[in-house]
Coordinates of N, CA and C and ligand atoms in Angstrom, one line a residue:
M12 N 3.9 2.3 -11.5 CA 3.3 2.6 -10.5 C 2.5 0.9 -10.1
K13 N 3.1 0.5 -9.2 CA 2.5 -0.6 -8.3 C 0.8 0.0 -7.1
I14 N 0.0 -0.6 -7.5 CA -1.4 -0.6 -7.1 C -1.4 -1.8 -5.4
F15 N -1.1 -1.0 -4.3 CA -2.2 -2.1 -3.4 C -3.8 -1.4 -2.9
L16 N -4.2 -2.5 -2.8 CA -5.7 -1.9 -1.4 C -5.2 -2.3 -0.4
D17 N -5.4 -1.1 0.3 CA -4.8 -1.1 1.9 C -6.2 -1.2 2.7
T18 N -6.7 -2.6 2.7 CA -8.2 -3.2 3.3 C -7.8 -4.7 4.0
A19 N -8.0 -5.0 4.5 CA -7.9 -6.9 5.2 C -9.5 -7.6 4.9
V20 N -10.5 -6.6 4.1 CA -11.4 -7.2 3.3 C -11.7 -7.9 2.7
I21 N -11.7 -9.7 2.3 CA -11.5 -10.2 1.6 C -12.2 -10.2 0.0
D22 N -13.3 -10.0 1.0 CA -14.2 -9.7 -1.2 C -13.8 -8.2 -1.6
E23 N -13.2 -7.5 -1.1 CA -13.2 -6.5 -1.7 C -11.7 -6.8 -2.2
I24 N -10.9 -7.2 -1.6 CA -9.7 -7.7 -2.1 C -9.7 -8.4 -4.1
K25 N -10.5 -9.9 -3.4 CA -11.2 -10.4 -4.7 C -11.4 -9.2 -5.5
K26 N -12.1 -8.5 -5.5 CA -13.5 -7.8 -6.6 C -11.9 -6.8 -7.4
G27 N -11.1 -6.1 -6.3 CA -9.7 -5.9 -7.2 C -9.0 -6.3 -7.7
L28 N -8.9 -7.8 -7.6 CA -7.8 -9.1 -8.4 C -8.7 -8.8 -9.7
E29 N -9.9 -9.1 -9.8 CA -10.4 -9.0 -11.0 C -10.5 -8.0 -12.0
T30 N -9.6 -7.0 -12.0 CA -9.6 -6.2 -12.7 C -8.3 -6.6 -13.5
G31 N -7.4 -7.2 -12.1 CA -6.3 -7.4 -13.0 C -5.1 -6.3 -12.9
L32 N -5.9 -5.7 -12.2 CA -4.4 -4.3 -11.7 C -4.2 -4.1 -10.4
I33 N -4.3 -4.9 -9.3 CA -4.0 -4.7 -8.1 C -2.6 -5.5 -8.2
D34 N -1.5 -5.2 -7.0 CA -0.4 -5.4 -7.1 C -0.3 -6.6 -5.9
G35 N -0.8 -6.1 -4.8 CA -1.0 -6.2 -3.6 C -1.4 -5.8 -2.8
V36 N -1.4 -6.3 -1.0 CA -2.5 -5.7 -0.2 C -1.3 -5.4 1.2
T37 N -2.4 -4.4 1.6 CA -1.5 -4.2 3.0 C -2.5 -4.0 4.2
T38 N -2.3 -4.3 5.4 CA -3.3 -4.3 6.6 C -2.6 -4.1 7.5
N39 N -2.9 -3.2 9.1 CA -2.6 -3.0 9.9 C -4.2 -3.4 10.9
P40 N -3.4 -3.5 12.1 CA -4.3 -3.8 12.9 C -5.6 -3.4 13.4
T41 N -5.4 -2.2 12.7 CA -6.8 -1.6 12.6 C -7.8 -1.4 11.7
L42 N -7.2 -2.3 10.3 CA -8.1 -2.7 9.4 C -8.5 -4.0 9.7
V43 N -7.5 -4.9 10.4 CA -7.9 -6.3 10.9 C -9.4 -5.9 11.7
S44 N -9.1 -5.6 12.5 CA -10.2 -5.1 13.8 C -11.5 -4.8 13.0
Q45 N -11.2 -3.8 12.1 CA -12.9 -3.0 11.3 C -12.8 -4.0 10.9
A46 N -12.1 -5.4 9.8 CA -12.8 -6.5 8.9 C -13.5 -7.3 9.8
K47 N -12.9 -7.3 11.1 CA -13.7 -8.1 12.3 C -12.9 -9.9 11.6
V48 N -11.8 -9.9 11.1 CA -11.0 -11.8 11.0 C -10.4 -12.2 11.8
D49 N -10.1 -12.7 11.5 CA -9.1 -14.0 12.4 C -7.7 -13.6 11.0
F50 N -6.8 -12.9 12.5 CA -5.4 -12.1 11.3 C -4.9 -13.1 10.3
K51 N -4.4 -14.2 11.4 CA -3.1 -14.8 10.8 C -4.0 -15.9 8.9
A52 N -5.4 -16.1 9.6 CA -6.3 -16.7 8.4 C -6.5 -16.0 7.5
A53 N -6.5 -14.5 8.0 CA -6.8 -14.0 7.0 C -5.7 -13.5 5.6
I54 N -4.5 -13.6 6.5 CA -3.1 -12.9 6.0 C -3.0 -14.3 4.1
A55 N -3.4 -15.6 5.3 CA -2.9 -16.8 4.4 C -3.9 -16.9 3.8
Q56 N -5.3 -16.5 3.7 CA -6.0 -16.1 2.9 C -5.7 -15.4 1.3
I57 N -5.5 -14.1 1.8 CA -5.4 -13.2 1.0 C -3.7 -13.7 0.2
A58 N -2.7 -14.2 0.3 CA -1.8 -14.8 -0.1 C -1.7 -15.8 -1.2
S59 N -2.7 -16.1 -1.1 CA -3.3 -17.3 -1.6 C -4.3 -17.1 -2.4
L60 N -5.0 -16.1 -2.8 CA -5.9 -15.8 -3.5 C -6.2 -15.9 -5.4
A61 N -7.1 -16.7 -5.4 CA -6.3 -17.7 -7.3 C -6.5 -15.7 -7.9
N62 N -6.1 -15.8 -8.5 CA -5.7 -14.3 -9.9 C -4.7 -13.2 -9.6
A63 N -4.2 -13.8 -8.4 CA -2.9 -12.4 -7.6 C -2.1 -12.5 -8.6
P64 N -1.3 -11.5 -8.7 CA 0.1 -11.4 -9.5 C 1.4 -12.8 -9.4
A65 N 2.3 -12.4 -9.8 CA 3.2 -13.1 -9.4 C 4.3 -12.8 -8.7
E66 N 4.2 -11.2 -8.5 CA 5.2 -10.4 -7.6 C 3.9 -10.3 -6.6
W67 N 3.2 -10.7 -5.7 CA 2.2 -10.5 -5.1 C 2.8 -10.4 -3.7
A68 N 2.3 -8.7 -3.1 CA 2.7 -8.8 -1.7 C 2.0 -8.1 -0.7
V69 N 1.8 -9.2 0.5 CA 0.9 -8.5 1.8 C 1.2 -8.5 2.8
S70 N 1.4 -7.1 3.1 CA 1.7 -6.8 4.7 C 1.1 -7.1 5.6
A71 N 1.7 -7.9 6.9 CA 0.9 -8.3 8.2 C 2.3 -7.7 8.8
E72 N 1.5 -6.3 9.8 CA 1.8 -6.1 10.5 C 2.5 -6.9 12.3
V73 N 3.2 -7.0 12.9 CA 3.7 -7.3 13.9 C 2.7 -6.2 14.9
T74 N 2.4 -6.9 16.0 CA 2.2 -6.3 16.8 C 2.9 -5.9 18.7
A75 N 4.2 -6.8 19.1 CA 5.2 -6.2 19.7 C 5.3 -5.4 19.3
L76 N 5.7 -4.8 20.8 CA 6.3 -3.8 21.3 C 8.2 -3.8 21.3
D77 N 9.0 -4.7 21.6 CA 10.3 -5.1 21.6 C 10.4 -5.8 20.3
C78 N 12.0 -5.7 19.8 CA 13.0 -6.3 18.8 C 12.4 -8.0 18.9
A79 N 12.8 -8.4 19.9 CA 12.6 -9.9 19.9 C 11.3 -10.3 19.9
G80 N 10.2 -9.6 20.1 CA 8.9 -9.7 19.6 C 8.7 -10.2 18.9
M81 N 8.6 -8.9 17.8 CA 8.7 -8.4 16.7 C 9.4 -9.8 15.6
I82 N 10.8 -9.9 16.2 CA 11.2 -11.1 15.4 C 10.4 -11.9 15.6
N83 N 10.3 -12.8 16.6 CA 9.4 -13.6 16.4 C 8.0 -13.5 15.6
E84 N 7.3 -13.0 15.5 CA 6.0 -12.5 15.3 C 6.3 -12.5 13.9
G85 N 7.3 -12.0 13.4 CA 7.7 -11.7 11.9 C 8.2 -12.8 11.4
I86 N 9.0 -13.7 11.7 CA 9.3 -15.2 11.6 C 8.5 -15.9 11.5
E87 N 7.1 -16.0 12.0 CA 5.7 -16.7 12.2 C 4.8 -16.2 10.7
L88 N 4.4 -14.9 10.8 CA 3.4 -14.1 10.0 C 4.4 -14.8 8.4
A89 N 5.9 -14.5 8.1 CA 6.5 -15.1 6.6 C 6.9 -16.2 6.3
A90 N 6.5 -17.0 7.5 CA 6.0 -18.6 7.2 C 5.2 -18.7 6.8
I91 N 4.1 -18.1 6.4 CA 2.8 -18.1 6.2 C 2.8 -18.1 4.4
A92 N 3.4 -17.5 3.8 CA 4.2 -17.4 2.4 C 4.8 -17.1 1.9
P93 N 5.1 -17.3 1.0 CA 6.6 -16.2 0.4 C 5.9 -14.5 0.4
S94 N 5.0 -14.6 -0.2 CA 4.1 -13.1 -0.6 C 4.3 -12.1 0.3
V95 N 3.8 -12.6 2.3 CA 4.0 -11.9 2.9 C 5.4 -10.7 3.6
V96 N 4.7 -10.0 3.5 CA 5.5 -8.9 3.7 C 5.6 -8.7 5.6
I97 N 6.4 -8.0 6.0 CA 6.5 -8.2 7.5 C 6.8 -6.2 8.0
K98 N 5.5 -6.0 8.4 CA 4.9 -4.6 8.2 C 6.0 -4.4 10.3
V99 N 6.9 -3.2 10.6 CA 7.0 -2.6 11.5 C 7.1 -1.3 11.3
P100 N 6.9 -1.0 12.6 CA 6.8 0.7 13.4 C 7.8 0.9 13.0
L101 N 7.7 2.2 13.2 CA 9.3 2.9 12.7 C 9.5 3.6 14.2
T102 N 10.0 2.0 14.9 CA 10.6 2.9 16.5 C 12.4 2.3 16.5
V103 N 13.0 2.7 17.5 CA 14.6 1.9 17.5 C 14.0 0.2 17.8
E104 N 12.7 -0.1 18.2 CA 13.0 -1.9 18.4 C 12.5 -2.0 17.4
G105 N 11.2 -1.4 16.3 CA 10.8 -2.1 15.3 C 12.0 -2.2 14.0
L106 N 13.2 -0.5 14.4 CA 14.2 -1.2 12.9 C 15.3 -2.0 13.7
K107 N 15.4 -1.9 14.7 CA 16.1 -3.3 15.3 C 15.6 -4.5 14.3
A108 N 14.6 -4.8 14.7 CA 13.4 -5.9 14.2 C 13.9 -5.9 12.5
C109 N 13.3 -5.3 12.1 CA 13.6 -4.9 10.6 C 15.0 -5.6 10.3
K110 N 16.5 -4.5 10.9 CA 17.8 -4.9 9.5 C 17.6 -6.9 10.5
A111 N 17.4 -7.0 11.6 CA 17.6 -8.5 11.5 C 16.6 -9.2 10.8
L112 N 15.5 -8.9 10.3 CA 14.3 -10.1 9.5 C 14.7 -9.7 7.7
S113 N 15.3 -8.1 7.7 CA 16.0 -8.2 6.5 C 16.9 -9.1 6.3
G114 N 17.2 -9.4 7.1 CA 19.2 -10.5 7.1 C 19.1 -11.6 7.3
K115 N 17.7 -12.3 7.2 CA 16.7 -13.4 7.5 C 16.2 -13.4 5.7
K116 N 16.5 -12.7 5.3 CA 15.5 -12.7 3.4 C 14.1 -12.7 4.1
I117 N 13.8 -12.0 4.9 CA 12.0 -11.2 5.3 C 12.2 -10.2 4.6
K118 N 10.8 -10.4 3.9 CA 10.8 -8.8 2.8 C 10.1 -8.0 4.5
T119 N 10.7 -6.6 4.2 CA 9.8 -6.3 5.9 C 9.0 -4.5 5.0
N120 N 8.3 -4.1 5.7 CA 8.1 -2.7 5.3 C 7.6 -2.2 6.7
A121 N 9.0 -0.8 6.8 CA 8.7 0.0 8.0 C 7.5 1.2 8.0
T122 N 6.8 1.0 8.3 CA 5.2 2.2 8.6 C 5.2 2.7 9.8
L123 N 3.9 4.0 9.4 CA 4.0 4.9 10.7 C 5.4 5.7 10.5
V124 N 5.6 6.2 9.3 CA 6.7 7.2 8.7 C 6.4 8.6 8.4
F125 N 7.0 9.6 9.6 CA 6.1 10.5 9.0 C 7.0 11.9 8.8
S126 N 8.7 11.3 8.4 CA 9.7 12.2 8.1 C 11.1 12.0 7.1
P127 N 11.6 12.7 7.0 CA 12.5 11.9 5.9 C 13.7 11.8 6.9
N128 N 14.2 11.8 7.7 CA 15.0 10.9 8.9 C 14.5 9.5 9.2
Q129 N 13.4 9.6 9.2 CA 12.9 7.8 9.5 C 12.6 6.9 8.0
A130 N 12.9 7.8 7.2 CA 12.7 7.0 6.1 C 14.5 6.7 5.9
I131 N 15.1 7.6 6.1 CA 16.8 7.2 5.8 C 17.3 6.0 6.6
L132 N 16.9 6.3 8.2 CA 16.7 5.1 9.1 C 16.1 3.9 8.5
A133 N 14.9 3.5 7.5 CA 14.5 2.5 7.5 C 15.3 2.1 6.2
A134 N 15.6 2.9 5.2 CA 16.2 2.2 4.1 C 17.3 1.8 4.6
K135 N 18.4 2.3 5.4 CA 19.7 2.0 6.1 C 19.5 0.8 6.6
A136 N 18.4 0.7 7.5 CA 17.6 -0.7 8.3 C 17.4 -1.9 7.0
G137 N 17.7 -2.0 5.7 CA 17.1 -2.9 4.7 C 16.0 -2.9 4.6
A138 N 15.0 -2.0 4.7 CA 13.7 -2.5 4.6 C 13.3 -2.1 3.1
T139 N 12.3 -3.7 2.8 CA 12.0 -3.9 1.2 C 11.4 -2.6 1.0
Y140 N 9.8 -1.6 2.4 CA 9.4 -1.1 1.7 C 9.3 -0.2 2.7
V141 N 9.1 1.1 2.7 CA 9.1 1.8 3.4 C 7.4 3.0 3.1
S142 N 6.7 3.1 4.4 CA 5.2 3.3 4.6 C 5.2 4.9 5.0
P143 N 5.3 5.7 4.7 CA 4.8 7.3 5.0 C 3.3 7.6 4.5
F144 N 2.9 8.1 5.7 CA 1.7 8.2 6.0 C 0.8 9.7 5.5
V145 N 0.6 10.4 4.2 CA 0.4 11.4 4.5 C -0.8 12.0 4.3
G146 N -1.8 11.1 4.3 CA -3.3 11.8 4.7 C -3.2 12.5 6.1
R147 N -2.1 11.5 7.3 CA -2.4 11.9 8.4 C -1.5 12.7 8.5
L148 N -0.2 13.3 8.0 CA 0.6 14.5 8.1 C -0.5 15.4 7.4
D149 N -1.2 15.7 6.4 CA -1.9 16.7 6.2 C -3.5 17.0 7.0
D150 N -3.4 15.9 7.8 CA -4.6 16.3 9.0 C -4.1 17.3 10.0
V151 N -2.8 17.1 10.0 CA -2.2 17.9 11.3 C -1.3 19.2 10.7
G152 N -1.8 19.6 9.4 CA -1.6 20.8 8.8 C -0.3 20.9 7.8
Q153 N 0.6 19.5 7.7 CA 2.0 19.6 6.9 C 1.5 18.8 5.6
N154 N 2.5 19.5 4.8 CA 2.6 18.7 3.5 C 2.5 16.8 3.3
G155 N 1.6 16.1 3.6 CA 2.6 15.0 3.1 C 3.3 14.5 1.8
M156 N 2.5 14.9 0.8 CA 3.3 14.6 -0.8 C 3.9 15.7 -0.1
Q157 N 5.0 16.5 -0.1 CA 6.2 16.9 0.0 C 7.3 16.0 1.1
L158 N 6.4 15.0 2.0 CA 7.6 14.3 2.5 C 7.7 13.2 0.9
I159 N 7.0 12.9 0.2 CA 6.7 11.7 -0.8 C 8.2 12.3 -1.5
S160 N 8.3 13.4 -2.3 CA 8.9 13.9 -2.7 C 10.6 14.2 -1.9
D161 N 10.4 14.7 -1.0 CA 12.1 14.4 -0.2 C 12.4 13.3 0.3
I162 N 11.5 11.8 0.4 CA 12.2 11.4 0.7 C 12.6 10.1 -0.7
K163 N 11.8 10.3 -2.4 CA 12.5 10.1 -2.9 C 13.8 10.8 -3.7
A164 N 13.4 11.8 -3.6 CA 15.1 12.7 -3.7 C 15.9 11.8 -3.0
I165 N 16.1 11.8 -1.5 CA 17.1 11.5 -0.9 C 17.9 10.0 -1.1
Y166 N 16.4 9.0 -1.4 CA 16.5 7.5 -1.8 C 17.9 7.5 -3.2
D167 N 16.8 8.0 -4.0 CA 17.7 8.7 -5.5 C 19.0 9.3 -5.3
N168 N 19.5 10.1 -4.6 CA 20.8 10.3 -4.3 C 21.8 9.3 -4.0
Y169 N 21.7 8.1 -3.1 CA 21.6 7.1 -2.3 C 21.7 5.9 -3.2
G170 N 20.6 6.1 -4.2 CA 21.0 4.3 -5.1 C 20.1 3.8 -3.6
Y171 N 19.4 4.2 -2.5 CA 18.8 3.1 -1.9 C 17.7 2.3 -2.7
S172 N 17.3 0.7 -2.8 CA 16.5 0.0 -3.0 C 15.1 0.1 -2.1
T173 N 15.3 0.4 -0.8 CA 13.9 0.2 -0.3 C 12.9 1.2 -1.3
K174 N 11.7 1.2 -1.5 CA 10.9 1.0 -2.4 C 9.4 1.5 -1.7
I175 N 9.2 3.1 -2.0 CA 8.3 4.0 -1.1 C 6.6 3.4 -1.9
I176 N 6.1 3.3 -0.6 CA 4.5 2.9 -0.9 C 3.8 3.9 -0.2
V177 N 3.2 4.9 -0.5 CA 2.3 6.1 -0.7 C 1.5 5.1 0.1
A178 N 1.2 5.8 2.0 CA -0.2 5.2 2.9 C -0.9 6.5 3.1
S179 N -1.8 6.2 3.6 CA -2.7 7.1 4.4 C -3.4 8.2 3.5
I180 N -3.6 7.3 2.0 CA -4.2 7.9 0.8 C -5.4 8.5 1.4
R181 N -6.3 9.7 0.8 CA -7.1 10.0 1.1 C -7.9 10.5 -0.4
S182 N -7.8 10.6 -1.2 CA -8.0 10.9 -2.1 C -7.4 10.7 -3.6
P183 N -8.4 10.4 -4.7 CA -8.0 10.3 -6.1 C -6.3 11.0 -6.6
Q184 N -6.5 12.3 -6.0 CA -5.8 13.1 -6.7 C -4.4 13.2 -5.6
H185 N -4.4 11.9 -4.6 CA -3.0 12.1 -4.2 C -2.3 10.7 -4.7
V186 N -3.0 9.8 -5.2 CA -2.6 8.9 -6.2 C -2.0 9.6 -7.3
V187 N -2.1 10.7 -7.8 CA -1.9 11.6 -9.3 C -0.4 12.2 -8.3
Q188 N -0.5 12.5 -7.3 CA 0.4 13.7 -7.3 C 1.9 12.2 -6.8
S189 N 1.5 11.5 -5.9 CA 2.5 10.0 -6.0 C 3.2 9.3 -7.3
G190 N 2.4 9.8 -8.3 CA 2.9 9.7 -9.5 C 3.5 10.5 -10.1
L191 N 3.4 11.3 -9.5 CA 4.5 12.6 -10.2 C 5.7 12.8 -9.5
A192 N 5.6 12.1 -7.8 CA 6.6 12.0 -7.4 C 7.6 11.1 -7.8
G193 N 7.0 10.0 -8.2 CA 7.6 8.9 -8.4 C 7.7 7.9 -8.0
A194 N 6.8 7.8 -6.6 CA 6.7 7.0 -5.7 C 6.4 5.7 -6.1
H195 N 7.0 4.2 -6.0 CA 6.7 2.9 -6.2 C 5.3 2.3 -6.4
V196 N 4.7 3.1 -5.4 CA 3.8 2.0 -4.9 C 2.6 3.0 -4.0
V197 N 1.3 2.8 -4.4 CA 0.1 3.6 -3.5 C -0.4 2.7 -3.1
T198 N -0.2 2.5 -1.9 CA -1.5 1.8 -0.9 C -2.7 2.6 -0.5
I199 N -4.1 1.9 -1.8 CA -5.7 2.9 -1.5 C -6.6 2.0 -0.8
P200 N -7.2 2.7 -0.4 CA -8.7 2.2 0.3 C -9.2 1.8 -0.9
P201 N -10.1 0.5 -1.2 CA -11.2 -0.3 -2.2 C -12.1 1.1 -3.0
K202 N -12.4 2.1 -2.0 CA -13.4 2.9 -2.9 C -12.4 4.2 -3.6
I203 N -10.5 4.7 -2.9 CA -10.4 5.1 -3.9 C -10.1 4.5 -4.9
F204 N -9.9 3.5 -5.7 CA -9.4 2.7 -6.1 C -10.7 2.7 -7.5
S205 N -12.1 2.7 -6.7 CA -12.8 2.9 -8.2 C -13.0 4.0 -8.1
Q206 N -13.1 4.7 -7.7 CA -13.2 6.4 -7.9 C -11.9 6.8 -8.6
M207 N -10.7 5.9 -9.2 CA -9.8 6.3 -10.2 C -10.2 5.5 -11.5
F208 N -11.2 5.1 -11.7 CA -11.6 4.9 -13.0 C -12.9 5.8 -13.5
S209 N -12.9 6.7 -12.3 CA -14.6 7.4 -12.6 C -13.5 9.0 -13.6
H210 N -15.2 9.2 -14.7 CA -14.3 10.7 -14.6 C -16.5 11.3 -15.7
P211 N -16.9 12.0 -15.3 CA -18.1 12.3 -15.9 C -18.2 12.2 -17.5
L212 N -17.3 12.9 -18.4 CA -17.5 12.5 -19.3 C -17.0 11.5 -19.8
T213 N -16.0 10.5 -19.2 CA -16.1 8.9 -19.9 C -17.8 8.4 -19.9
D214 N -18.0 8.7 -19.0 CA -19.8 7.7 -18.5 C -20.5 9.0 -20.0
I215 N -20.5 10.3 -20.0 CA -21.7 10.4 -20.9 C -21.0 10.2 -22.3
G216 N -19.3 10.2 -22.5 CA -18.8 9.6 -23.6 C -19.8 8.3 -24.4
V217 N -19.5 7.5 -23.4 CA -19.9 6.2 -23.6 C -21.0 6.3 -24.0
K218 N -22.4 7.1 -22.9 CA -23.7 6.7 -23.7 C -24.0 7.2 -24.6
K219 N -23.2 8.6 -25.4 CA -23.5 9.2 -26.3 C -23.2 7.6 -27.8
F220 N -22.3 7.3 -27.6 CA -21.4 6.3 -28.1 C -22.6 5.4 -28.5
M221 N -22.9 4.8 -27.4 CA -24.0 3.3 -27.8 C -25.5 4.1 -28.2
E222 N -26.2 5.6 -27.6 CA -27.0 6.3 -28.5 C -27.3 5.9 -30.4
D223 N -25.4 6.7 -30.4 CA -25.4 7.0 -32.0 C -25.6 5.6 -32.5
W224 N -25.1 4.2 -32.0 CA -24.8 3.0 -32.6 C -26.2 2.4 -32.7
A225 N -26.7 2.9 -32.0 CA -28.2 2.2 -31.3 C -29.4 2.9 -32.6
A226 N -28.9 4.0 -33.0 CA -29.9 4.8 -33.8 C -29.4 4.4 -35.4
F227 N -27.8 4.4 -35.5 CA -26.8 3.7 -36.8 C -27.7 2.3 -37.1
K228 N -28.0 1.5 -36.4 CA -28.3 0.4 -36.6 C -29.6 -0.8 -36.6
K229 N -30.3 1.2 -36.5 CA -31.8 0.4 -36.7 C -32.5 0.8 -39.0
Ligands
G3P11 O1 -1.4 2.0 4.9 C1 -1.5 2.3 5.9 C2 -3.4 3.8 6.4 O2 -4.0 2.5 6.7 C3 -3.4 4.4 7.4 O3 -4.6 5.1 6.6 O4 -6.7 6.4 6.8 O5 -5.7 5.2 8.9 O6 -4.3 7.4 8.1 P1 -5.4 5.8 7.9

């Protein structure tokens, strides 16, 4: 399973990279506005961070609403670095742009996906990645993780190569469920990445080992 960080905060990404366990980054207009960074400069900086793995993937989202505008933005953003992946919304215009960008060998991520039908269309448009938002579905009383299992089953039925990025993750349990469903990628807020390391029995165990070792060495 690949782990992406869902943030535009450079220091958080650097900290994640220090673990050697982070495979990519996803951003969106909300995250960029929260980080208060210059969008294109931030994408360039994230794309060129030291310690990034060879297959580093950095999603940058278009803000145009029409196909031509999205294609232009996508081409411009993709020129920043080979690791840049163009995020397009799952709209008719977005998928037209996705198909055109895919045809130019530009990597794409169809985002704001809330149904299996949308995911089928993203795969047919040649999206490199599809991003179903599980937390936002849970928020409105639907089962976000069921969507992941459904998309995985459909993609497997047809051998689609589009990779599933589980997005809008709200808890470490969503990560576990993503793994059980066979999702290719989880994109998680840095706080949830930290929570994945934690278990009280690990802390208690380390403390006890250190106490016993110190007593033995005396
Ligand atoms: O990657 C998409 C993600 O950022 C959306 O998360 O918490 O705004 O639903 P959230």
